[in-house]
Each structure stands twice: as C-alpha cells, then as structure tokens.
Coordinates of C-alpha atoms in Angstrom, one line a residue:
X15 CA 65.9 -23.5 46.2
X16 CA 65.9 -25.5 43.0
X17 CA 65.7 -23.4 39.9
X18 CA 63.3 -24.3 37.1
X19 CA 64.6 -25.9 34.0
X20 CA 65.6 -23.7 31.1
X21 CA 62.5 -22.6 29.1
X22 CA 60.1 -23.5 31.9
X23 CA 58.0 -20.4 32.9
X24 CA 58.7 -18.9 36.2
X25 CA 56.0 -18.1 38.8
X26 CA 55.3 -14.7 37.3
X27 CA 54.3 -16.5 34.0
X28 CA 51.6 -18.7 35.5
X29 CA 48.9 -16.0 35.4
X30 CA 49.7 -15.5 31.7
X31 CA 49.3 -19.2 30.9
X32 CA 46.0 -19.4 32.8
X33 CA 44.6 -16.4 31.0
X34 CA 45.6 -17.8 27.6
X35 CA 44.0 -21.1 28.3
X36 CA 40.8 -19.4 29.5
X37 CA 40.5 -17.2 26.4
X38 CA 41.4 -20.0 23.9
X39 CA 38.7 -22.3 25.4
X40 CA 36.0 -19.6 25.5
X41 CA 33.1 -19.7 23.0
X42 CA 34.3 -16.5 21.3
X43 CA 37.4 -17.9 19.7
X44 CA 38.1 -14.7 17.7
X45 CA 38.1 -12.6 20.9
X46 CA 40.4 -15.1 22.7
X47 CA 43.0 -15.0 19.9
X48 CA 42.9 -11.3 19.8
X49 CA 43.5 -11.1 23.5
X50 CA 46.3 -13.7 23.3
X51 CA 48.1 -11.7 20.6
X52 CA 47.7 -8.7 22.8
X53 CA 50.0 -10.1 25.5
X54 CA 53.1 -9.1 23.6
X55 CA 51.6 -5.8 22.4
X56 CA 50.8 -4.7 25.9
X57 CA 54.5 -5.1 26.8
X58 CA 55.7 -3.3 23.7
X59 CA 53.3 -0.4 24.1
X60 CA 50.7 0.9 21.6
X61 CA 51.8 1.4 18.0
X62 CA 52.3 4.9 16.7
X63 CA 49.0 6.6 16.1
X64 CA 47.0 4.1 18.1
X65 CA 45.9 6.6 20.7
X66 CA 44.5 9.0 18.1
X67 CA 42.7 6.2 16.3
X68 CA 41.0 5.1 19.5
X69 CA 40.2 8.6 20.6
X70 CA 38.6 9.5 17.3
X71 CA 36.4 6.6 16.2
X72 CA 35.9 6.2 12.5
X73 CA 32.5 5.3 11.2
X74 CA 32.4 1.8 9.9
X75 CA 31.9 -1.8 10.9
X76 CA 32.9 -2.8 14.4
X77 CA 36.1 -5.0 14.6
X78 CA 38.2 -6.3 17.5
X79 CA 41.0 -4.0 18.7
X80 CA 43.3 -3.9 21.7
X81 CA 43.4 -1.3 24.5
X82 CA 46.0 -0.5 27.1
X83 CA 46.6 -2.8 30.1
X84 CA 44.4 -2.3 33.2
X85 CA 45.8 -1.4 36.6
X86 CA 46.4 -5.1 37.3
X87 CA 48.6 -5.4 34.2
X88 CA 46.0 -7.6 32.4
X89 CA 45.5 -6.6 28.8
X90 CA 41.9 -5.8 28.0
X91 CA 40.0 -6.3 24.8
X92 CA 37.6 -3.6 23.5
X93 CA 35.8 -3.2 20.2
X94 CA 36.5 0.0 18.3
X95 CA 35.4 1.1 14.8
X96 CA 37.5 -0.1 11.9
X97 CA 40.8 1.7 11.6
X98 CA 42.0 1.2 15.2
X99 CA 42.9 -2.5 14.9
X100 CA 45.5 -2.6 12.2
X101 CA 45.8 -4.7 9.0
X102 CA 47.3 -7.8 10.8
X103 CA 43.9 -8.4 12.6
X104 CA 41.9 -8.7 9.4
X105 CA 41.6 -12.5 9.7
X106 CA 39.9 -12.0 13.1
X107 CA 37.4 -9.4 12.0
X108 CA 33.8 -9.8 13.4
X109 CA 30.7 -9.7 11.1
X110 CA 29.7 -6.2 10.0
X111 CA 27.5 -4.3 12.5
X112 CA 23.8 -4.0 11.5
X113 CA 22.9 -0.7 9.9
X114 CA 20.2 1.5 11.3
X115 CA 16.8 0.0 10.4
X116 CA 18.3 -3.2 9.0
X117 CA 16.6 -5.4 11.6
X118 CA 13.2 -4.9 13.2
X119 CA 12.0 -2.5 10.6
X120 CA 8.7 -3.0 8.7
X121 CA 10.4 -2.2 5.4
X122 CA 13.5 -4.4 6.0
X123 CA 12.6 -6.8 3.3
X124 CA 13.0 -7.2 -0.5
X125 CA 10.1 -4.7 -0.8
X126 CA 12.2 -2.0 0.8
X127 CA 13.6 -0.9 -2.6
X128 CA 10.2 -0.5 -4.1
X129 CA 8.4 1.0 -1.1
X130 CA 10.8 3.4 0.6
X131 CA 8.1 4.6 3.1
X132 CA 4.4 4.3 3.6
X133 CA 3.8 7.5 1.7
X134 CA 5.3 5.8 -1.4
X135 CA 2.2 3.6 -1.6
X136 CA 0.0 6.6 -2.1
X137 CA 2.2 7.7 -5.0
X138 CA 2.1 4.4 -6.8
X139 CA -0.5 3.9 -9.6
X140 CA -3.1 1.2 -8.7
X141 CA -1.7 -1.1 -11.4
X142 CA 1.5 -1.5 -9.5
X143 CA -0.1 -2.5 -6.2
X144 CA -0.2 -6.1 -5.1
X145 CA -2.3 -7.6 -2.4
X146 CA 0.4 -9.7 -0.9
X147 CA 2.7 -6.7 -0.5
X148 CA 0.0 -4.6 1.1
X149 CA -0.7 -7.4 3.6
X150 CA 2.9 -7.0 4.8
X151 CA 3.4 -3.3 4.6
X152 CA 0.0 -2.2 6.1
X153 CA 0.2 -4.2 9.2
X154 CA -0.5 -2.2 12.4
X155 CA 2.3 -0.8 14.5
X156 CA 2.6 -1.2 18.2
X157 CA 0.5 1.9 19.0
X158 CA -2.3 0.8 16.6
X159 CA -2.3 -2.7 18.1
X160 CA -2.9 -1.2 21.6
X161 CA -5.8 0.9 20.2
X162 CA -7.2 -2.2 18.4
X163 CA -7.3 -4.0 21.8
X164 CA -9.7 -1.4 23.0
X165 CA -11.7 -1.2 19.7
X166 CA -11.2 -4.5 17.9
X167 CA -13.5 -3.6 14.9
X168 CA -11.3 -0.6 14.1
X169 CA -8.7 -3.0 12.8
X170 CA -10.8 -3.8 9.8
X171 CA -12.0 -1.9 6.8
X172 CA -15.2 -1.9 4.7
X173 CA -15.1 -1.3 0.9
X174 CA -18.4 -0.5 -0.8
X175 CA -19.1 -0.6 -4.5
X176 CA -21.4 2.2 -5.6
X177 CA -24.2 -0.2 -6.6
X178 CA -24.3 -1.8 -3.2
X179 CA -25.0 1.6 -1.6
X180 CA -26.9 3.4 -4.3
X181 CA -29.3 1.8 -6.9
X182 CA -29.6 2.8 -10.5
X183 CA -26.0 3.2 -11.8
X184 CA -25.9 0.0 -13.8
X185 CA -29.1 0.9 -15.5
X186 CA -27.6 4.2 -16.5
X187 CA -24.5 2.4 -17.9
X188 CA -26.6 0.0 -19.9
X189 CA -28.7 2.8 -21.4
X190 CA -25.6 4.9 -22.3
X191 CA -23.8 1.9 -24.0
X192 CA -27.0 1.0 -25.9
X193 CA -27.2 4.5 -27.2
X194 CA -23.6 4.4 -28.5
X195 CA -24.1 1.0 -30.1
X196 CA -27.3 2.0 -31.8
X197 CA -25.8 5.2 -33.2
X198 CA -22.9 3.2 -34.9
X199 CA -24.8 0.0 -35.7
X200 CA -22.7 -2.1 -33.4
X201 CA -23.9 -5.3 -31.6
X202 CA -24.9 -4.8 -27.9
X203 CA -25.7 -7.3 -25.2
X204 CA -27.2 -6.0 -21.9
X205 CA -25.4 -8.7 -19.9
X206 CA -22.0 -7.4 -21.2
X207 CA -22.8 -3.9 -19.9
X208 CA -22.6 -5.3 -16.3
X209 CA -19.0 -6.2 -16.9
X210 CA -18.1 -2.7 -18.0
X211 CA -19.0 -1.2 -14.5
X212 CA -15.7 -0.4 -12.8
X213 CA -13.6 -0.4 -16.0
X214 CA -12.3 2.4 -18.1
X215 CA -14.5 3.0 -21.2
X216 CA -11.6 2.2 -23.6
X217 CA -11.1 -1.1 -21.9
X218 CA -14.8 -1.9 -22.1
X219 CA -14.9 -1.1 -25.8
X220 CA -11.9 -3.3 -26.7
X221 CA -12.0 -6.1 -24.2
X222 CA -15.7 -6.5 -23.2
X223 CA -17.8 -5.5 -26.3
X224 CA -14.9 -6.2 -28.7
X225 CA -16.3 -3.9 -31.3
X226 CA -14.2 -4.5 -34.5
X227 CA -13.7 -0.8 -35.5
X228 CA -12.2 -0.1 -32.1
X229 CA -10.0 -3.1 -32.3
X230 CA -8.6 -2.0 -35.6
X231 CA -8.0 1.7 -34.6
X232 CA -7.4 2.9 -31.0
X233 CA -8.6 6.4 -32.0
X234 CA -12.0 4.9 -32.8
X235 CA -12.0 3.3 -29.3
X236 CA -11.4 6.7 -27.7
X237 CA -14.1 8.3 -29.8
X238 CA -16.7 5.7 -28.7
X239 CA -15.6 6.1 -25.1
X240 CA -16.1 9.8 -25.4
X241 CA -19.6 9.4 -26.7
X242 CA -20.4 7.0 -23.9
X243 CA -19.2 9.5 -21.3
X244 CA -21.4 12.2 -22.8
X245 CA -24.4 9.9 -22.9
X246 CA -23.8 8.8 -19.3
X247 CA -23.3 12.4 -18.2
X248 CA -26.6 13.5 -19.6
X249 CA -28.5 10.8 -17.7
X250 CA -26.4 11.1 -14.6
X251 CA -26.8 14.8 -14.1
X252 CA -30.6 14.5 -13.8
X253 CA -30.7 11.2 -11.8
X254 CA -31.4 11.4 -8.1
X255 CA -29.7 8.5 -6.3
X256 CA -31.2 7.0 -3.2
X257 CA -29.5 4.7 -0.7
X258 CA -30.4 1.0 -0.8
X259 CA -32.6 -0.4 2.0
X260 CA -30.4 -1.1 5.1
X261 CA -27.4 0.9 3.8
X262 CA -27.8 3.8 6.3
X263 CA -28.3 1.4 9.2
X264 CA -25.2 -0.6 8.3
X265 CA -23.0 2.4 7.7
X266 CA -24.2 4.0 10.9
X267 CA -23.3 0.9 12.8
X268 CA -19.8 0.6 11.2
X269 CA -19.1 4.3 12.0
X270 CA -20.2 3.8 15.6
X271 CA -17.6 1.0 16.0
X272 CA -15.0 3.2 14.1
X273 CA -14.7 0.9 11.1
X274 CA -13.2 3.0 8.3
X275 CA -15.3 2.9 5.1
X276 CA -14.5 3.6 1.5
X277 CA -16.8 4.2 -1.5
X278 CA -15.5 2.8 -4.8
X279 CA -16.8 4.2 -8.1
X280 CA -15.7 5.0 -11.6
X281 CA -17.2 8.4 -11.5
X282 CA -15.1 11.6 -11.5
X283 CA -14.4 13.1 -8.1
X284 CA -16.8 16.1 -8.5
X285 CA -19.8 14.0 -9.7
X286 CA -19.2 11.5 -6.9
X287 CA -19.0 14.1 -4.2
X288 CA -22.1 16.0 -5.5
X289 CA -24.3 12.9 -5.6
X290 CA -23.1 11.5 -2.3
X291 CA -23.7 14.9 -0.6
X292 CA -27.1 15.2 -2.3
X293 CA -28.1 11.8 -0.8
X294 CA -26.8 12.9 2.7
X295 CA -24.3 10.0 2.8
X296 CA -20.9 11.8 2.8
X297 CA -20.6 11.6 6.5
X298 CA -20.3 7.8 6.4
X299 CA -17.2 7.4 4.2
X300 CA -13.7 8.2 5.3
X301 CA -12.3 7.8 1.8
X302 CA -13.4 7.3 -1.8
X303 CA -12.0 5.9 -5.1
X304 CA -12.9 7.9 -8.2
X305 CA -11.8 8.1 -11.9
X306 CA -8.9 10.4 -11.0
X307 CA -7.3 7.6 -9.0
X308 CA -6.5 5.7 -12.2
X309 CA -7.9 2.3 -11.3
X310 CA -8.6 0.3 -14.5
X311 CA -10.2 -2.7 -12.8
X312 CA -12.2 -3.4 -9.7
X313 CA -9.3 -5.3 -8.1
X314 CA -7.1 -2.2 -8.5
X315 CA -9.8 0.0 -7.0
X316 CA -9.9 -2.3 -3.9
X317 CA -6.2 -2.3 -3.5
X318 CA -6.1 1.5 -3.7
X319 CA -8.9 1.7 -1.2
X320 CA -6.8 -0.4 1.3
X321 CA -4.0 2.1 0.9
X322 CA -6.3 5.0 1.6
X323 CA -7.8 3.3 4.7
X324 CA -4.3 2.0 5.8
X325 CA -5.7 -1.4 6.3
X326 CA -4.2 -4.6 4.8
X327 CA -6.5 -6.3 2.2
X328 CA -6.7 -9.4 4.4
X329 CA -8.5 -7.3 7.0
X330 CA -10.9 -5.6 4.6
X331 CA -14.4 -6.8 3.5
X332 CA -15.8 -5.9 0.0
X333 CA -19.5 -5.5 -0.6
X334 CA -20.4 -6.6 -4.2
X335 CA -23.5 -7.5 -6.2
X336 CA -21.9 -9.2 -9.2
X337 CA -19.9 -12.4 -9.7
X338 CA -17.2 -10.5 -11.5
X339 CA -16.9 -8.1 -8.5
X340 CA -16.7 -11.0 -6.0
X341 CA -13.9 -12.5 -8.1
X342 CA -12.1 -9.2 -8.1
X343 CA -12.4 -8.9 -4.3
X344 CA -10.9 -12.4 -3.9
X345 CA -8.0 -11.6 -6.3
X346 CA -7.3 -8.6 -4.1
X347 CA -7.0 -11.0 -1.1
X348 CA -10.0 -9.4 0.7
X349 CA -13.2 -10.9 2.1
X350 CA -16.3 -10.6 -0.1
X351 CA -19.9 -10.2 0.9
X352 CA -22.3 -10.8 -2.1
X353 CA -25.6 -8.9 -2.3
X354 CA -28.0 -11.3 -4.1
X355 CA -30.6 -9.8 -6.3
X356 CA -29.4 -8.8 -9.7
X357 CA -27.6 -12.1 -9.9
X358 CA -28.7 -15.4 -8.3
X359 CA -26.9 -16.8 -5.3
X360 CA -25.5 -19.8 -7.1
X361 CA -23.5 -17.5 -9.4
X362 CA -21.7 -16.1 -6.3
X363 CA -20.9 -19.2 -4.5
X364 CA -17.2 -18.1 -4.2
X365 CA -18.2 -15.2 -1.9
X366 CA -17.5 -15.5 1.8
X367 CA -21.0 -14.5 2.7
X368 CA -24.2 -14.0 0.7
X369 CA -27.1 -11.8 1.8
X370 CA -30.4 -10.8 0.2
X371 CA -30.3 -7.3 1.6
X372 CA -28.0 -5.0 3.7
X373 CA -30.7 -5.1 6.4
X374 CA -29.9 -8.8 7.0
X375 CA -26.3 -8.1 7.9
X376 CA -25.1 -7.7 11.4
X377 CA -21.8 -6.6 12.9
X378 CA -21.2 -10.0 14.4
X379 CA -21.5 -11.6 11.0
X380 CA -18.8 -9.3 9.6
X381 CA -16.6 -10.1 12.6
X382 CA -17.0 -13.9 12.0
X383 CA -15.6 -13.5 8.5
X384 CA -12.1 -13.0 10.1
X385 CA -12.6 -15.5 13.0
X386 CA -10.2 -18.1 11.5
X387 CA -7.3 -15.7 11.1
X388 CA -4.3 -15.6 13.4
X389 CA -3.7 -12.1 14.9
X390 CA -0.4 -10.4 13.8

C-alpha cells in the first residue's frame, strides 16, 4: 500500500483534525482554542498539582480549564474556578461570573450603596428621601403582585392631611401666631399662617413671616417658636376635633377595599393619638406622620408616609385643601385630590381632581386617577 508523504497525517490523525476544525469554527472561539491547546496536554498528562486544584475549587471568577481525556480519548473542556487553569490561559479567560444578587435584584442599581435594604429607608431622615428613588425601591414583589391581582385597590395608598379629615386646626394655628406677633409687635398676615401648616415653627418664623429679629438671631427664632408652641398647646388641649362630612364614609370604604391610609400632621405623637382616639378615628389609619418623624415640609411628610405604607409615591393619592399642599404632593410625584372650600377651585387647577366635599368622592374616581399608568 502506498505510504503517505512525509508530514501528512496518518489515518489516526483525521479525528484530531476534524475536532480542531469543529472547535475553531464554533461560536465560542475561546472555548475552541482552549480545547485545541488541550490536545497536546492530554497526551502529556496533567501538570503537577492539577488534580488537587480541580478537586478543591477555589472561590473566584470562572475561567476555562482542561480536564482529563474521556474514555474515547477525546479531551474534554470543563470550567473550574480560577487557579486550576494556569497562567498561560489568561488570554482566554471568560468574563467574571456574576456575584450573588448582581442581576435580578431590586437593589442592583446605583441606589444600592445608599439603600442597602428596605429597612434602611425607615432609618433615613425625610430630607434625604426622593420620590424617584422610592418609585423604584418600593415596587411590589412577585408575592404582592399576586395579591394585588385579587385585590387591585390594595396596590395604592391614601395620604390625608389633618385638615382634610378634621376641621379647625388651621384656625388654631392662625390664633396662636397672631398671639405671638401681638406680644412682640411683629407684623402678621392671616394668609401667611396657612403656609405655616406642615412646617417647623423655626422655618415658619424665618422663611414665611420673615420677622427681622429672627433673621438676625437664630436664638430669637427658637424663642418665638417656643412661644407659638405654648400658645397652640393651650388652645389645642381644650379643642374637640370632629371629622369632616364624608370622612368616615370614605375611610370606611378605603379600609373595606384594604387601601392603606396614613394621617399626616405636624402634631407630636401623643397629641395626635389622643385627639384621633377621642374622635374614634384611629381604626381607619394604618400609619401616621407626626413631629417626631422630622419632616420639615409637606413633601417630606408625604415621602415618609410612602415609606411607612410601603407604597411608591406614584401609587399614592394625597388629599389636600390648599394650593401649597397640592404643589407639595406633585413634587413628591403623587396624585393630588384638592378639597375646595377654604381656597377657590381656580387656585388648585394643578390638582388631579377637585371636589367640594369628601362626600362627593367615590372609589371609582380614585381608581381612575391611575388609569393611564402602565402596570409594573
């Protein structure tokens, strides 16, 4: 039989050439090159220490490495942790393996460093909360979404300012500020007192009334704030709050459909709980915002309410009765329902819905506020 020319592979080499061509033409070029280089390695045997490296994986990124030949003599390619492939395979290393929680996690985003877990939101002061962040971090998980399919209204939250549920607090504020201004001979405008509701007294003195003695000395601003709190406390302790018309009906309806509700107020926690229990309204609210929560503005109070209810601001509706409150609700990226009465309707045109009384509001009207949003 004629012998092949020198250098021409013999019959026993054809399977090796076929395998090389198959691996070189495969989509995974790096894997094919590793397998090709393994042809000589499989004949020479494993390098010293290779068996121990493969038997004891080392934590790290996954890279290509070679294993012993199979029963048919064909070298196999496996992927072992780094340390089993050798330095000469560094040019064929694969991309690093994803860490645990790197993909598919709700916190796998640039916000992960600031919000390590959901509980960290409750530990942040209201001034550091942002509506856009909460819209991402407070999205429902898979279990909650299944529950919301059965109870769709449970996916939303309702935030009530104190004045939309109880009447009389703004009048108490105005009388207390008037007493402080008269005692020190300072100018006072009743319309400015409406802007102080929901703000810290020091902020009201310096940024709303802008009384000059307080602007010159922060200690004076604190003293005036203390006098205001004393005047408000005397009036507040003897005042009996009653729910507004339609408040009980609306809150009963929301609780029946499992919509979580939060009451926002600048009162201290003890005063708030005492007055709400005295009016027999505590059973309607699942959370509350009080002075101890540290919210300096109405927007911060709304964002803190979303954290307590575990609902994103985009799925919450705020009930307000002032143009400034409606603007704060929009700044928090929430829906706003304006209660017309103290202020005319044309001053609250930026609200999503305007009503003359809580008795006019229906559950379907609240649901339609979110009709244009895509479910997530």
